[in-house]
Amino acid sequence: MGGQIKAWLQLVRPFTLIAPFIAVFFGVIIQLAAYGDLSSFLPNLHIIIFAALALSAAQAVGQILNQIEDVEIDILNHKDYRPIPSGKISVPQAEIVTWALAIFSIIVGFAVSNYYGIFMVVFLLFGILYNLEPFRMKRRLWINTISLSLSRGLLPLPAAWSIFGNPGDASPWLLGSIMALWVLAWQNTKDIDDVKGDRDCGIMTPVVYHRWKTLTRIIGILSFLTFATLAFYIASGWLPPNMAALFVLAFPTAWMFYKMARNNISLTTLENNELWASFYLTLAGFYIVAAAAYLMSSYLTLFS
């Protein structure tokens, strides 16, 4: 029984669901602080938690679809310990869970708000387009990574913003564009350990296509553009000065780049490599740091 429970947990890859949950939870704090309405947070905490679970469920759908479609690739990449290749969970069983999570995401999304429901549908569509034929964006060089930068970088904050705020506001899209650039750079870390299987099956990721030094340069340029764009937004007055706090994330980014440049990357107990784990933790950090900065500004304004 314990082994079967572990298999179901492995199927949804819970570590990857932390960032979307945090994106909504702290994204709402950012929006309420920006609106000067933080008093609404606790009375609506149950809505916020369900909304965060809905986005996590939508991402879990993409994770499961990826495993359903990539059984052969997982075997080639020595990941036959995963639930489907190992036979612990069958493809029909995984498909049932996928449908259940997708329905949960949509129902909760529209129960929260019409805008949020639309965002959930969009997130699910990204998962389908990325994984399934005839679209299978995963096969297409840089289109694969760009699609993930949109779904995991650009859109989560506007989605969280739409729960109680106006999704047409500029701030969440500007912050989202910064995260999209960062995701475009570092989402590639998930493919570092999958080169052989991806190449053999025609999955043309940037890690497969580019030489290591070339990919490292591209990631370095995109990382620099991330924080240069942040500086430009603040200098232009498009984002408030408190968003300068996000520059603290340049430090873990620099550490990641150092590891990449040295090609000194170790595996973790979380199945993938340490840069992959750092990617998800730093991505979550964008929301946490931004929320902390907005909260600090709100309290300073309150007591000034």
Coordinates of C-alpha atoms in Angstrom, one line a residue:
M1 CA 0.0 0.0 0.0
G2 CA 2.8 2.4 0.9
G3 CA 4.6 1.7 -2.4
Q4 CA 1.4 2.4 -4.4
I5 CA 0.8 5.7 -2.6
K6 CA 4.4 6.7 -3.3
A7 CA 3.8 5.8 -7.0
W8 CA 0.8 8.1 -7.2
L9 CA 2.8 10.9 -5.6
Q10 CA 5.6 10.4 -8.0
L11 CA 3.1 10.6 -10.9
V12 CA 2.1 14.2 -10.1
R13 CA 5.7 15.1 -9.2
P14 CA 4.8 17.2 -6.1
F15 CA 8.0 19.2 -5.9
T16 CA 7.1 20.9 -9.3
L17 CA 3.7 21.9 -7.8
I18 CA 5.2 24.1 -5.1
A19 CA 5.9 27.0 -7.4
P20 CA 2.4 27.3 -8.9
F21 CA 0.9 27.1 -5.4
I22 CA 3.2 29.8 -4.1
A23 CA 2.5 31.8 -7.3
V24 CA -1.2 32.1 -6.5
F25 CA -0.8 32.4 -2.7
F26 CA 1.8 35.1 -2.7
G27 CA 0.5 36.6 -6.0
V28 CA -2.8 37.4 -4.2
I29 CA -0.8 39.1 -1.4
I30 CA 1.0 41.2 -4.1
Q31 CA -2.3 42.2 -5.7
L32 CA -4.1 43.0 -2.4
A33 CA -1.1 45.0 -1.1
A34 CA -1.0 46.9 -4.4
Y35 CA -4.7 47.7 -4.0
G36 CA -4.3 48.6 -0.3
D37 CA -6.7 45.9 0.6
L38 CA -4.7 43.4 2.7
S39 CA -7.5 43.2 5.2
S40 CA -9.3 41.0 2.7
F41 CA -6.7 38.3 2.8
L42 CA -7.7 36.3 5.9
P43 CA -11.4 36.3 5.3
N44 CA -10.8 34.9 1.8
L45 CA -8.0 32.5 2.7
H46 CA -10.1 29.5 1.8
I47 CA -10.7 30.9 -1.7
I48 CA -7.0 31.6 -2.1
I49 CA -6.0 28.1 -1.1
F50 CA -8.5 26.4 -3.4
A51 CA -7.3 28.7 -6.2
A52 CA -3.7 27.8 -5.5
L53 CA -4.6 24.1 -5.6
A54 CA -6.4 24.6 -8.9
L55 CA -3.3 26.0 -10.6
S56 CA -1.1 23.2 -9.0
A57 CA -3.6 20.7 -10.4
A58 CA -3.4 22.2 -13.9
Q59 CA 0.4 21.9 -13.8
A60 CA 0.1 18.3 -12.5
V61 CA -2.0 17.6 -15.6
G62 CA 0.9 18.6 -17.8
Q63 CA 3.3 16.5 -15.7
I64 CA 1.2 13.4 -16.1
L65 CA 0.6 13.9 -19.8
N66 CA 4.4 14.2 -20.2
Q67 CA 4.9 10.8 -18.6
I68 CA 2.0 9.2 -20.5
E69 CA 3.5 10.3 -23.8
D70 CA 7.2 9.8 -22.9
V71 CA 7.3 6.2 -21.6
E72 CA 9.9 5.2 -24.3
I73 CA 12.0 8.3 -23.6
D74 CA 11.9 7.7 -19.8
I75 CA 13.2 4.2 -20.4
L76 CA 16.0 5.5 -22.6
N77 CA 16.9 8.1 -20.0
H78 CA 17.1 5.4 -17.3
K79 CA 13.9 6.7 -15.6
D80 CA 12.1 3.3 -15.8
Y81 CA 11.6 3.6 -12.0
R82 CA 8.8 6.1 -12.8
P83 CA 5.3 4.9 -12.1
I84 CA 4.2 4.2 -15.7
P85 CA 7.3 2.6 -17.1
S86 CA 7.7 0.5 -13.9
G87 CA 4.1 -0.8 -14.3
K88 CA 3.0 0.5 -10.9
I89 CA 0.4 2.7 -12.6
S90 CA -1.1 1.9 -16.0
V91 CA -1.7 4.5 -18.7
P92 CA -5.5 4.2 -18.4
Q93 CA -5.2 4.9 -14.7
A94 CA -3.0 7.9 -15.3
E95 CA -5.4 9.2 -17.9
I96 CA -8.3 9.0 -15.3
V97 CA -6.3 11.0 -12.8
T98 CA -5.4 13.5 -15.6
W99 CA -9.1 14.0 -16.3
A100 CA -10.0 14.3 -12.6
L101 CA -7.3 17.0 -12.0
A102 CA -8.3 18.9 -15.1
I103 CA -12.0 18.9 -14.2
F104 CA -11.0 20.0 -10.6
S105 CA -8.9 22.8 -12.0
I106 CA -11.7 24.1 -14.3
I107 CA -14.5 23.8 -11.7
V108 CA -12.5 25.5 -9.0
G109 CA -11.2 28.1 -11.4
F110 CA -14.7 29.3 -12.5
A111 CA -16.0 29.0 -9.0
V112 CA -13.3 31.5 -8.0
S113 CA -14.0 33.9 -10.9
N114 CA -14.7 33.8 -14.6
Y115 CA -11.3 35.3 -15.3
Y116 CA -9.5 32.8 -13.2
G117 CA -11.5 30.0 -14.8
I118 CA -10.3 31.2 -18.2
F119 CA -6.7 31.2 -17.0
M120 CA -7.1 27.6 -15.8
V121 CA -8.3 26.5 -19.2
V122 CA -5.4 28.3 -20.8
F123 CA -2.9 26.6 -18.5
L124 CA -4.4 23.2 -19.4
L125 CA -4.3 24.0 -23.1
F126 CA -0.6 24.8 -22.7
G127 CA -0.1 21.3 -21.2
I128 CA -2.0 19.7 -24.0
L129 CA -0.2 21.6 -26.8
Y130 CA 3.2 20.9 -25.2
N131 CA 2.8 17.2 -24.8
L132 CA 0.2 15.8 -27.3
E133 CA 0.3 15.2 -31.0
P134 CA -0.3 16.7 -33.5
F135 CA 1.0 19.8 -31.7
R136 CA 3.7 18.3 -29.5
M137 CA 5.5 21.6 -29.0
K138 CA 8.0 19.6 -26.9
R139 CA 9.6 18.4 -30.1
R140 CA 10.2 21.9 -31.5
L141 CA 13.5 23.7 -30.8
W142 CA 13.0 26.8 -28.5
I143 CA 9.3 26.7 -29.1
N144 CA 9.2 24.1 -26.4
T145 CA 11.0 26.3 -23.9
I146 CA 9.2 29.5 -24.9
S147 CA 5.8 27.8 -24.3
L148 CA 6.9 26.9 -20.8
S149 CA 8.2 30.4 -20.2
L150 CA 4.7 31.7 -21.0
S151 CA 2.8 29.1 -18.9
R152 CA 5.2 29.0 -15.9
G153 CA 6.7 32.5 -16.1
L154 CA 4.3 35.1 -17.7
L155 CA 0.8 33.9 -16.8
P156 CA 0.7 32.7 -13.1
L157 CA 0.9 36.2 -11.6
P158 CA -1.8 37.7 -13.9
A159 CA -3.9 34.6 -13.0
A160 CA -3.5 35.2 -9.3
W161 CA -4.1 38.9 -9.8
S162 CA -7.5 38.2 -11.5
I163 CA -8.9 36.5 -8.4
F164 CA -9.6 39.8 -6.6
G165 CA -8.1 42.3 -9.0
N166 CA -8.3 43.5 -12.6
P167 CA -6.3 41.2 -14.9
G168 CA -5.9 44.1 -17.3
D169 CA -3.6 45.9 -14.8
A170 CA 0.0 46.3 -16.2
S171 CA 1.9 45.4 -13.0
P172 CA 1.3 41.6 -13.0
W173 CA 2.1 41.4 -16.7
L174 CA 5.3 43.4 -16.3
L175 CA 6.4 41.2 -13.4
G176 CA 5.3 38.2 -15.3
S177 CA 7.4 39.2 -18.3
I178 CA 10.5 39.3 -16.0
M179 CA 9.8 35.8 -14.7
A180 CA 9.2 34.6 -18.3
L181 CA 12.7 35.7 -19.3
W182 CA 14.2 34.0 -16.3
V183 CA 12.2 30.8 -17.0
L184 CA 13.2 30.9 -20.6
A185 CA 16.8 30.7 -19.4
W186 CA 16.6 28.2 -16.7
Q187 CA 13.7 25.9 -17.7
N188 CA 16.4 24.2 -19.8
T189 CA 17.8 22.6 -16.6
K190 CA 15.1 20.0 -16.6
D191 CA 16.5 18.5 -19.8
I192 CA 20.2 18.2 -18.8
D193 CA 19.8 14.6 -17.8
D194 CA 17.6 13.6 -20.7
V195 CA 19.8 14.3 -23.7
K196 CA 20.2 10.7 -25.0
G197 CA 16.5 9.8 -24.8
D198 CA 15.4 13.1 -26.2
R199 CA 17.8 13.0 -29.1
D200 CA 16.9 9.4 -30.0
C201 CA 13.2 10.2 -30.0
G202 CA 13.5 13.4 -32.0
I203 CA 12.8 15.8 -29.0
M204 CA 14.9 18.8 -30.0
T205 CA 15.4 20.7 -26.8
P206 CA 18.0 23.5 -26.5
V207 CA 20.1 21.1 -24.4
V208 CA 20.1 18.6 -27.2
Y209 CA 20.7 21.1 -30.0
H210 CA 23.3 23.5 -28.6
R211 CA 26.8 22.8 -27.5
W212 CA 27.2 23.1 -23.7
K213 CA 29.2 26.4 -24.0
T214 CA 26.7 27.9 -26.4
L215 CA 23.8 27.0 -24.2
T216 CA 25.6 28.4 -21.1
R217 CA 26.1 31.7 -23.0
I218 CA 22.5 31.8 -24.0
I219 CA 21.3 31.2 -20.4
G220 CA 23.8 33.8 -19.2
I221 CA 22.5 36.4 -21.7
L222 CA 18.8 35.7 -20.8
S223 CA 19.6 35.9 -17.1
F224 CA 21.3 39.3 -17.6
L225 CA 18.3 40.5 -19.7
T226 CA 16.0 39.4 -16.8
F227 CA 17.5 41.8 -14.3
A228 CA 18.2 44.5 -17.0
T229 CA 14.5 44.4 -17.8
L230 CA 13.6 44.7 -14.2
A231 CA 16.0 47.7 -13.9
F232 CA 14.4 49.3 -17.0
Y233 CA 10.9 48.8 -15.7
I234 CA 11.8 50.4 -12.3
A235 CA 13.7 53.3 -13.9
S236 CA 10.8 54.0 -16.3
G237 CA 8.3 54.1 -13.4
W238 CA 6.4 51.1 -14.7
L239 CA 7.1 49.2 -11.6
P240 CA 7.4 50.7 -8.1
P241 CA 10.9 51.1 -6.5
N242 CA 10.1 48.4 -4.0
M243 CA 10.5 45.8 -6.8
A244 CA 14.2 46.5 -6.6
A245 CA 14.1 43.8 -3.9
L246 CA 13.9 41.2 -6.7
F247 CA 17.6 41.9 -7.5
V248 CA 18.4 39.7 -4.5
L249 CA 17.5 36.8 -6.8
A250 CA 20.5 37.6 -8.9
F251 CA 22.6 35.9 -6.3
P252 CA 21.1 32.4 -6.6
T253 CA 21.0 33.0 -10.4
A254 CA 24.7 33.8 -10.4
W255 CA 25.4 30.6 -8.4
M256 CA 23.4 28.6 -10.9
F257 CA 25.3 30.1 -13.7
Y258 CA 28.6 29.3 -12.0
K259 CA 27.6 25.7 -11.7
M260 CA 26.5 25.7 -15.3
A261 CA 29.7 27.3 -16.5
R262 CA 31.8 24.8 -14.6
N263 CA 29.6 21.9 -15.7
N264 CA 29.6 20.8 -12.1
I265 CA 26.1 19.7 -11.6
S266 CA 25.1 16.9 -9.2
L267 CA 21.9 14.9 -8.9
T268 CA 19.5 15.3 -6.0
T269 CA 17.1 13.0 -4.2
L270 CA 14.3 14.9 -6.0
E271 CA 15.0 12.8 -9.2
N272 CA 16.5 15.6 -11.3
N273 CA 19.7 17.7 -10.9
E274 CA 20.4 20.4 -8.4
L275 CA 20.0 23.2 -11.0
W276 CA 16.5 21.9 -11.7
A277 CA 15.7 22.0 -8.0
S278 CA 17.2 25.5 -7.8
F279 CA 15.1 26.6 -10.8
Y280 CA 11.8 25.8 -9.0
L281 CA 12.9 27.3 -5.7
T282 CA 14.2 30.5 -7.2
L283 CA 11.1 30.8 -9.4
A284 CA 9.0 30.6 -6.2
G285 CA 11.4 33.2 -4.7
F286 CA 10.2 35.8 -7.2
Y287 CA 6.7 35.7 -5.7
I288 CA 7.8 35.5 -2.1
V289 CA 10.3 38.4 -2.4
A290 CA 7.9 40.6 -4.4
A291 CA 5.1 39.9 -1.8
A292 CA 7.5 40.7 1.0
A293 CA 8.5 44.0 -0.7
Y294 CA 4.9 45.0 -1.2
L295 CA 4.0 44.1 2.4
M296 CA 6.9 46.2 3.7
S297 CA 5.9 49.1 1.6
S298 CA 2.3 48.8 2.8
Y299 CA 3.3 48.8 6.5
L300 CA 5.8 51.7 6.0
T301 CA 3.0 53.7 4.3
L302 CA 0.6 52.8 7.1
F303 CA 2.9 53.9 9.9
S304 CA 4.4 56.9 8.1

